C-alpha cells in the first residue's frame, strides 16, 4: 500500500535574530490510509510544527513531504490552501469557533466558498452535528456550550468538506478527563469510518487508541 503521507528528512529551522532554532530535525515518517497516529513529546519538541507541515499550513526548510504522490514541500500558499481545504480537517485545543455564529453556522462555515446552496450546506452541517451527538444544540452560540460541546462542534466543522485526514493538536487539552475521553471516542469512531487521524497529546492514556505512536524530543523522533 502507498503511504498517504510521507515525510523525508524534513527539517524546520527558524531564525531568531542571529540564533537558529531547530524545530524539526530530519524527520522521516510514513502514515497510511486509516492510520490513527499519536504524537507525544514535551512542550517545544516540535509536535505542532510537524502537524502544521502535514496540514499544509507551513512548509519545511529542507526535505520533502508527499501527500499521496504529490510533493507539497515547496508549493506556494495558494496551492497549499486548495489542498488544505479539500483534504485536511483541523481540530485545536482552543476550539477556534466564531463567537457570533451558531453551532450549525460554525460547522457550515468552511463550505461557504464552494458553489453549494446555503440550505444544502446547513443540511450537511446538521448531519455532522447529529453524528457528534449535538442535534439538540444547533442554534446555540459557542458561549452557550460547554467545552466538550464546543469541541464536538469543532470536530463536526473539521469534517464538513469530507477530508481524508483529521489533524487534532491537543484537542483534549482544555477538557476534563471524562469529556476528553468522550472526544477521543468520537475521533476513534470517525477513524473506524475511514478517516486518517493524527493526534497530538500530552496524555499517554489517550494514545491507547492509536495504531502508530510517535514520541518527539528536540525535533527528533525518539520512539513510539
Ligand atoms: N514561528 C516560530 N518562530 C520561531 N520559533 C518557533 C516558531 N514556531 C515554533 N518555534 C519553536 O520551534 C520549537 C517547536 O515548537 P512547537 O512545534 O510549537 O512545539 P510543541 O507543539 O511540541 O510544543 C519550539 O522550540 C518553538 O519555540
Ligand atoms: Mg504545540
Short mmCIF file of N, CA and C in Angstrom, two decimals, residues 1-6 29-38 164-167 187-188 190-199 209-214:
data_model
loop_
_atom_site.label_atom_id
_atom_site.label_comp_id
_atom_site.label_asym_id
_atom_site.label_seq_id
_atom_site.Cartn_x
_atom_site.Cartn_y
_atom_site.Cartn_z
N UNK A 1 0.83 -1.20 0.00
CA UNK A 1 0.00 0.00 0.00
C UNK A 1 0.88 1.26 0.00
N UNK A 2 0.43 2.26 -0.75
CA UNK A 2 1.14 3.55 -0.79
C UNK A 2 0.86 4.32 0.50
N UNK A 3 1.90 4.98 1.07
CA UNK A 3 1.58 5.86 2.20
C UNK A 3 0.69 7.03 1.75
N UNK A 4 -0.17 7.46 2.66
CA UNK A 4 -1.00 8.64 2.39
C UNK A 4 -0.15 9.90 2.58
N UNK A 5 0.72 9.82 3.60
CA UNK A 5 1.60 10.95 3.93
C UNK A 5 3.01 10.40 4.13
N UNK A 6 3.98 11.08 3.53
CA UNK A 6 5.36 10.62 3.71
C UNK A 6 6.27 11.84 3.93
N UNK A 29 8.92 9.78 8.20
CA UNK A 29 7.68 9.24 8.73
C UNK A 29 6.77 8.84 7.58
N UNK A 30 6.11 7.70 7.76
CA UNK A 30 5.11 7.28 6.77
C UNK A 30 3.79 7.03 7.49
N UNK A 31 2.74 7.60 6.95
CA UNK A 31 1.41 7.41 7.52
C UNK A 31 0.51 6.83 6.43
N UNK A 32 -0.22 5.78 6.79
CA UNK A 32 -1.02 5.05 5.80
C UNK A 32 -2.50 5.39 5.96
N UNK A 33 -3.29 5.19 4.90
CA UNK A 33 -4.71 5.46 4.99
C UNK A 33 -5.33 4.71 6.18
N UNK A 34 -6.16 5.42 6.93
CA UNK A 34 -6.89 4.87 8.08
C UNK A 34 -6.00 4.61 9.29
N UNK A 35 -4.76 5.10 9.27
CA UNK A 35 -3.95 5.08 10.49
C UNK A 35 -4.56 6.02 11.53
N UNK A 36 -4.33 5.68 12.80
CA UNK A 36 -4.59 6.60 13.91
C UNK A 36 -3.24 6.81 14.57
N UNK A 37 -2.64 7.95 14.32
CA UNK A 37 -1.27 8.22 14.76
C UNK A 37 -1.31 9.15 15.97
N UNK A 38 -0.59 8.79 17.03
CA UNK A 38 -0.46 9.72 18.15
C UNK A 38 0.94 10.31 18.16
N UNK A 164 -9.84 13.54 4.02
CA UNK A 164 -9.32 12.20 4.36
C UNK A 164 -8.59 12.21 5.69
N UNK A 165 -8.01 13.37 6.01
CA UNK A 165 -7.09 13.44 7.15
C UNK A 165 -7.63 14.44 8.17
N UNK A 166 -7.65 14.00 9.44
CA UNK A 166 -8.01 14.90 10.54
C UNK A 166 -6.77 15.12 11.39
N UNK A 167 -6.39 16.38 11.57
CA UNK A 167 -5.26 16.73 12.43
C UNK A 167 -5.80 17.34 13.71
N UNK A 187 -13.42 10.65 17.90
CA UNK A 187 -12.36 10.60 16.88
C UNK A 187 -12.13 9.16 16.44
N UNK A 188 -12.14 8.25 17.40
CA UNK A 188 -11.91 6.83 17.07
C UNK A 188 -13.03 6.32 16.15
N UNK A 190 -14.75 8.03 13.98
CA UNK A 190 -14.52 8.53 12.61
C UNK A 190 -13.33 7.81 11.97
N UNK A 191 -12.35 7.44 12.78
CA UNK A 191 -11.24 6.63 12.28
C UNK A 191 -11.74 5.29 11.75
N UNK A 192 -12.66 4.68 12.49
CA UNK A 192 -13.23 3.39 12.05
C UNK A 192 -14.03 3.55 10.77
N UNK A 193 -14.57 4.77 10.56
CA UNK A 193 -15.31 5.02 9.32
C UNK A 193 -14.39 5.42 8.17
N UNK A 194 -13.05 5.34 8.40
CA UNK A 194 -12.14 5.52 7.28
C UNK A 194 -11.26 6.75 7.30
N UNK A 195 -11.43 7.63 8.31
CA UNK A 195 -10.59 8.83 8.36
C UNK A 195 -9.21 8.50 8.93
N UNK A 196 -8.21 9.11 8.37
CA UNK A 196 -6.86 9.02 8.93
C UNK A 196 -6.73 10.12 9.97
N UNK A 197 -6.31 9.73 11.20
CA UNK A 197 -6.29 10.71 12.29
C UNK A 197 -4.86 10.86 12.80
N UNK A 198 -4.46 12.10 12.98
CA UNK A 198 -3.17 12.40 13.60
C UNK A 198 -3.46 13.24 14.83
N UNK A 199 -3.11 12.68 15.98
CA UNK A 199 -3.48 13.28 17.26
C UNK A 199 -2.24 13.67 18.05
N UNK A 209 -5.66 4.55 21.78
CA UNK A 209 -6.49 4.34 20.59
C UNK A 209 -5.67 4.33 19.31
N UNK A 210 -4.41 4.74 19.40
CA UNK A 210 -3.58 4.88 18.19
C UNK A 210 -2.99 3.53 17.78
N UNK A 211 -2.86 3.31 16.47
CA UNK A 211 -2.18 2.11 15.99
C UNK A 211 -0.72 2.42 15.67
N UNK A 212 -0.38 3.71 15.70
CA UNK A 212 1.01 4.10 15.44
C UNK A 212 1.35 5.25 16.38
N UNK A 213 2.45 5.10 17.12
CA UNK A 213 2.78 6.11 18.12
C UNK A 213 4.16 6.70 17.85
N UNK A 214 4.22 8.02 18.01
CA UNK A 214 5.48 8.72 17.79
C UNK A 214 5.78 9.56 19.02
#
